[in-house]
Amino acid sequence: MTTTTAGPAAARKRRRGDVQGSGRLAVTLLSPTFIVLALVVGYPVVAALRESLYQRGQGLDANGFVVQGDKFVGLRNYTDIFTGPNSHAFWNAFGNTTFFTVVTVVIETVLGVAMALIMSRAFRGRGFVRASILVPWAIPTVVSGLLWRWVFQADGIANAIIGRQVLWTTEGFHAKLAVIIADTWKTAPFVGLLVLAGLQVIPRDVYEAARVDGAGAWQTFWRITLPMVKPVLLVAVLFRLLDVLRMFDLPVVLIGLHKDSVETLTMTAYDEATNLRYGPAAAYATVLFVYVAVVAYTFVRLLGADIIGEMRQPRAARPVRPKRKPLTVPREVTT
Amino acid sequence: MASIATIARGVVAVVATVTLAAACSSGSPKTGGSGAASGQLTGRGPITLAQGKDTSGNVQNQINTWNKAHPKETVRLVELPESADQQRQQMVQNAQTKSDAYTVLNLDVVWTAEFAANRWVTQLPKDQFDLAKFLPSAVQTGTYRDNMYAAPWKTDAGLLYYRKDLLQKAGISAPPKTWAELQSDCGKVKGVDCYAGQFDKYEGLTCNFSEAVDSAGGQVVDDQGKPNVNTPQAKQGLNFLVQGFKSGMIPKEAITYEEEDARRAFEKGNLLFLRQWPYQWALSSKAPKTKGKFDVAPLPGLNGPGAPTLGGHNLAISSFAKNKATALDFIKYLTSEDTERLNLVASSEAPTLASLYDEPALQQKFPYLPTLKASLLNAKPRPKAVRYNDVTTAIQEAVYSALTGKTTTDQALADLQSKLGPLTAQ
């Protein structure tokens, strides 16, 4: 504890003393970075927000030419999304996006943890298994989308295995299922590998202590493995959440555009942009941006995944080992 | 400030780096705009040809020939992505940033109205082309409001592929001319599925639907540009497909077919009849199960030969380009008889000049040419609409829900009629 309180205090002192020297130097050295960030991150966001307040004329003049020019429409692009004549497209996409996010992340987390537990065991050819499990994740999404399209086509392997003809790429729940299967295949290994990295930093002696205490396999997993792997697992889940929320290429390649069963928010935004309605497209993108931000923020708040903090201070936190406390208590009781 | 605004546009649509670089390097982006729209084709010098991937490699050959003859007015090929949507997107972005990076645009036939109405392409002088020599249907695809904006270059129309051997075995000597004949032929041949086309929810569905409506004597959008699908003819057309799925004449899995899926099914020997583009001829002639066993015929219709949907590509000049006089000459060169003949031989892409279809030497090499010509003379373009993308999306939505049994034919067409109204209003 003393080290952590001393840290900020010392830093504060140093900062006050260094106003003339290194502080200015730091600003000078960092300013190119900030300029680049402002240009490549800040500007597009602001430009998209501005664009979302405009609408392009769709009318034709007497000679059949499109009337040029953008019109400022205030928040109409946004109100159109939620309540306009095409609002069902938004709500459908919103529902699909949320559905895919919840279902795939849950499945991938469970499968990923299971994979990590298997991979962390010592067995012959472990390196090979670990490398090969990464293969699906290394394949570009568009390629894996095509691959699964072949699997799910009318005379494909999927139908051969289940022994009846399901037309996977048509509208319906089976289309959703196809996307979920393909997405899980691709990204569960990613969760698995992150969790594996987390598993490997758990000290062996913790498990030995648990064994001495007579803890069963389930208890060991629930009381030791899961809590200790939690910081890494939360990062993995957060990454997956953000990724699924902007899912685009997999449903487009696997099922196709304009299929209501799998249309996601990014697909509606893309569709508007392709039809040159940049205002509504920007509005869709902004709504998605806000949705992603809200989900990420809620996730971090609710589950306490202090992403940056956890990554920065694992070494400082470890010597305290608060998680071991419950274990030491029963040991004292038993002795 | 102007250039920042143009870049802002691009950011929303995820601008390709190429376009960005072009927008920045074009220097004075405003000069091209106003003067260009007036249609003056002046200036000589190097130009570019923007088109999708040169899959046959022959476009580059043709450019090389041109460059040898015109060392001061060389042409450079700019290859865009393979998918049509992405080609259109890049051309649109090029136009919106008013860049002069693309001079000659290789436009899909359905884009003409949009590009013309937005003044992205320059009007072409009709009198400088011998339009009487071209297939009339192909010429039509390059016009907007009776003005010519694109020169017909390559064309395409649906054909009926059929298994000659199976029909002969069943004692049928000629391919069907009507839908009723097609159905009765299927009744006589056992062991294969009857008929398929491209019925997945994509552009192919729009083609197949327009074809069915046109072949029943209807029109999706009439000559005045008004939607016209709430008619008995349109109903008979759509019903041919809907009933086909219901009765099993069209196999259930055809609802997932795009061009290549349909081709695979035919080449596996699963289909008696297939509606397909001419490109399949060369491929099926090599496939072991269909080699020498199939032939093509014009598509059947309700009361006689049907009306296929026109595909193909035309050449237009970007409004924002320099050296438009060279561009015009280059287009004339590409659409000349010699160039089109050489291209047909090298790439088997259907030419737009009518006379080539009658040359015996070419007919010997491509036996389907007479059939294709007959089909092309009868072919109908897809709806001409400035907002074609929205139109085709609406068509796909309505037709797909009818084919999958979600709505009735009447309901689907009534919905489509009301949806197309505002989309085609001019």
Short mmCIF file of N, CA, C and O in Angstrom, two decimals, chain B residues 4 29 41 56 58 90 114 128 138 142 147 151 159 162 179 187 224 229 233 250 279 292 303 310 326 360 383 388:
data_model
loop_
_atom_site.label_atom_id
_atom_site.label_comp_id
_atom_site.label_asym_id
_atom_site.label_seq_id
_atom_site.Cartn_x
_atom_site.Cartn_y
_atom_site.Cartn_z
N ILE B 4 -11.40 20.36 -48.40
CA ILE B 4 -11.72 19.71 -47.13
C ILE B 4 -13.13 19.16 -47.16
O ILE B 4 -13.39 18.03 -46.75
N PRO B 29 -10.03 21.59 -58.03
CA PRO B 29 -11.12 20.66 -58.26
C PRO B 29 -12.35 21.32 -58.87
O PRO B 29 -13.22 20.63 -59.34
N LEU B 41 -16.30 18.39 -76.04
CA LEU B 41 -15.30 17.34 -75.99
C LEU B 41 -14.01 17.86 -76.62
O LEU B 41 -13.78 17.69 -77.80
N SER B 56 -10.16 -11.07 -68.83
CA SER B 56 -9.69 -11.79 -70.02
C SER B 56 -8.30 -11.32 -70.43
O SER B 56 -7.61 -11.98 -71.22
N ASN B 58 -7.74 -8.96 -72.30
CA ASN B 58 -7.78 -8.44 -73.66
C ASN B 58 -7.93 -6.93 -73.73
O ASN B 58 -7.57 -6.32 -74.73
N GLN B 90 -16.55 3.50 -56.47
CA GLN B 90 -15.32 4.24 -56.74
C GLN B 90 -15.54 5.29 -57.81
O GLN B 90 -15.01 6.40 -57.73
N GLU B 114 -28.38 7.13 -63.62
CA GLU B 114 -27.85 7.77 -62.42
C GLU B 114 -26.67 8.69 -62.75
O GLU B 114 -26.60 9.84 -62.30
N GLN B 128 -21.87 11.36 -84.32
CA GLN B 128 -20.54 10.84 -84.61
C GLN B 128 -20.44 9.32 -84.47
O GLN B 128 -19.39 8.74 -84.66
N ALA B 138 -29.07 -2.45 -77.28
CA ALA B 138 -27.84 -2.03 -76.60
C ALA B 138 -27.69 -0.52 -76.65
O ALA B 138 -27.25 0.10 -75.67
N GLY B 142 -27.62 3.03 -73.33
CA GLY B 142 -26.68 4.13 -73.13
C GLY B 142 -27.33 5.50 -73.15
O GLY B 142 -26.64 6.51 -73.04
N ASN B 147 -31.05 11.37 -74.88
CA ASN B 147 -29.70 11.82 -75.19
C ASN B 147 -28.73 10.68 -74.93
O ASN B 147 -28.91 9.88 -74.01
N ALA B 151 -21.60 4.84 -74.99
CA ALA B 151 -21.58 4.08 -76.24
C ALA B 151 -21.63 2.59 -75.93
O ALA B 151 -20.90 2.11 -75.06
N LEU B 159 -30.21 -16.56 -71.82
CA LEU B 159 -30.53 -17.60 -72.79
C LEU B 159 -31.08 -18.81 -72.04
O LEU B 159 -30.86 -18.94 -70.83
N TYR B 162 -30.34 -25.88 -72.38
CA TYR B 162 -31.13 -27.09 -72.19
C TYR B 162 -30.31 -28.32 -72.56
O TYR B 162 -29.37 -28.26 -73.34
N TRP B 179 -43.83 -21.27 -71.91
CA TRP B 179 -43.72 -21.87 -70.58
C TRP B 179 -44.48 -23.18 -70.49
O TRP B 179 -44.06 -24.12 -69.82
N GLY B 187 -42.33 -32.91 -67.95
CA GLY B 187 -43.12 -34.06 -67.57
C GLY B 187 -42.65 -35.33 -68.26
O GLY B 187 -42.84 -36.44 -67.75
N GLN B 224 -42.84 5.64 -70.12
CA GLN B 224 -42.84 6.97 -69.51
C GLN B 224 -42.11 6.97 -68.15
O GLN B 224 -42.07 7.98 -67.47
N VAL B 229 -46.46 -2.64 -62.45
CA VAL B 229 -46.46 -4.06 -62.09
C VAL B 229 -47.80 -4.55 -61.56
O VAL B 229 -47.95 -5.73 -61.26
N GLN B 233 -50.45 -9.01 -66.79
CA GLN B 233 -49.24 -9.59 -67.39
C GLN B 233 -48.15 -9.78 -66.33
O GLN B 233 -47.51 -10.83 -66.26
N ILE B 250 -39.44 -25.72 -60.34
CA ILE B 250 -38.16 -25.14 -59.97
C ILE B 250 -37.75 -25.79 -58.65
O ILE B 250 -38.52 -25.78 -57.69
N TYR B 279 -22.03 -16.45 -70.94
CA TYR B 279 -20.69 -16.84 -70.52
C TYR B 279 -20.58 -18.32 -70.19
O TYR B 279 -19.50 -18.90 -70.22
N GLY B 292 -20.95 -31.37 -75.00
CA GLY B 292 -21.63 -31.87 -76.19
C GLY B 292 -23.05 -32.31 -75.97
O GLY B 292 -23.67 -32.86 -76.88
N ASN B 303 -46.74 -16.70 -74.36
CA ASN B 303 -47.42 -17.10 -75.59
C ASN B 303 -46.48 -17.25 -76.76
O ASN B 303 -46.87 -17.10 -77.90
N LEU B 310 -31.52 -7.34 -70.62
CA LEU B 310 -30.23 -6.92 -71.16
C LEU B 310 -29.21 -6.71 -70.05
O LEU B 310 -29.49 -6.08 -69.05
N THR B 326 -9.61 13.08 -77.07
CA THR B 326 -8.93 11.79 -77.15
C THR B 326 -9.85 10.68 -76.66
O THR B 326 -9.93 9.61 -77.25
N PRO B 360 -19.98 -15.88 -90.81
CA PRO B 360 -19.91 -17.34 -90.72
C PRO B 360 -18.71 -17.84 -89.91
O PRO B 360 -18.84 -18.78 -89.12
N PRO B 383 -35.44 -1.54 -65.54
CA PRO B 383 -35.98 -0.20 -65.35
C PRO B 383 -34.88 0.86 -65.40
O PRO B 383 -33.84 0.70 -64.77
N TYR B 388 -31.55 3.78 -59.36
CA TYR B 388 -31.71 2.38 -59.74
C TYR B 388 -31.48 1.43 -58.56
O TYR B 388 -32.16 0.42 -58.41
#
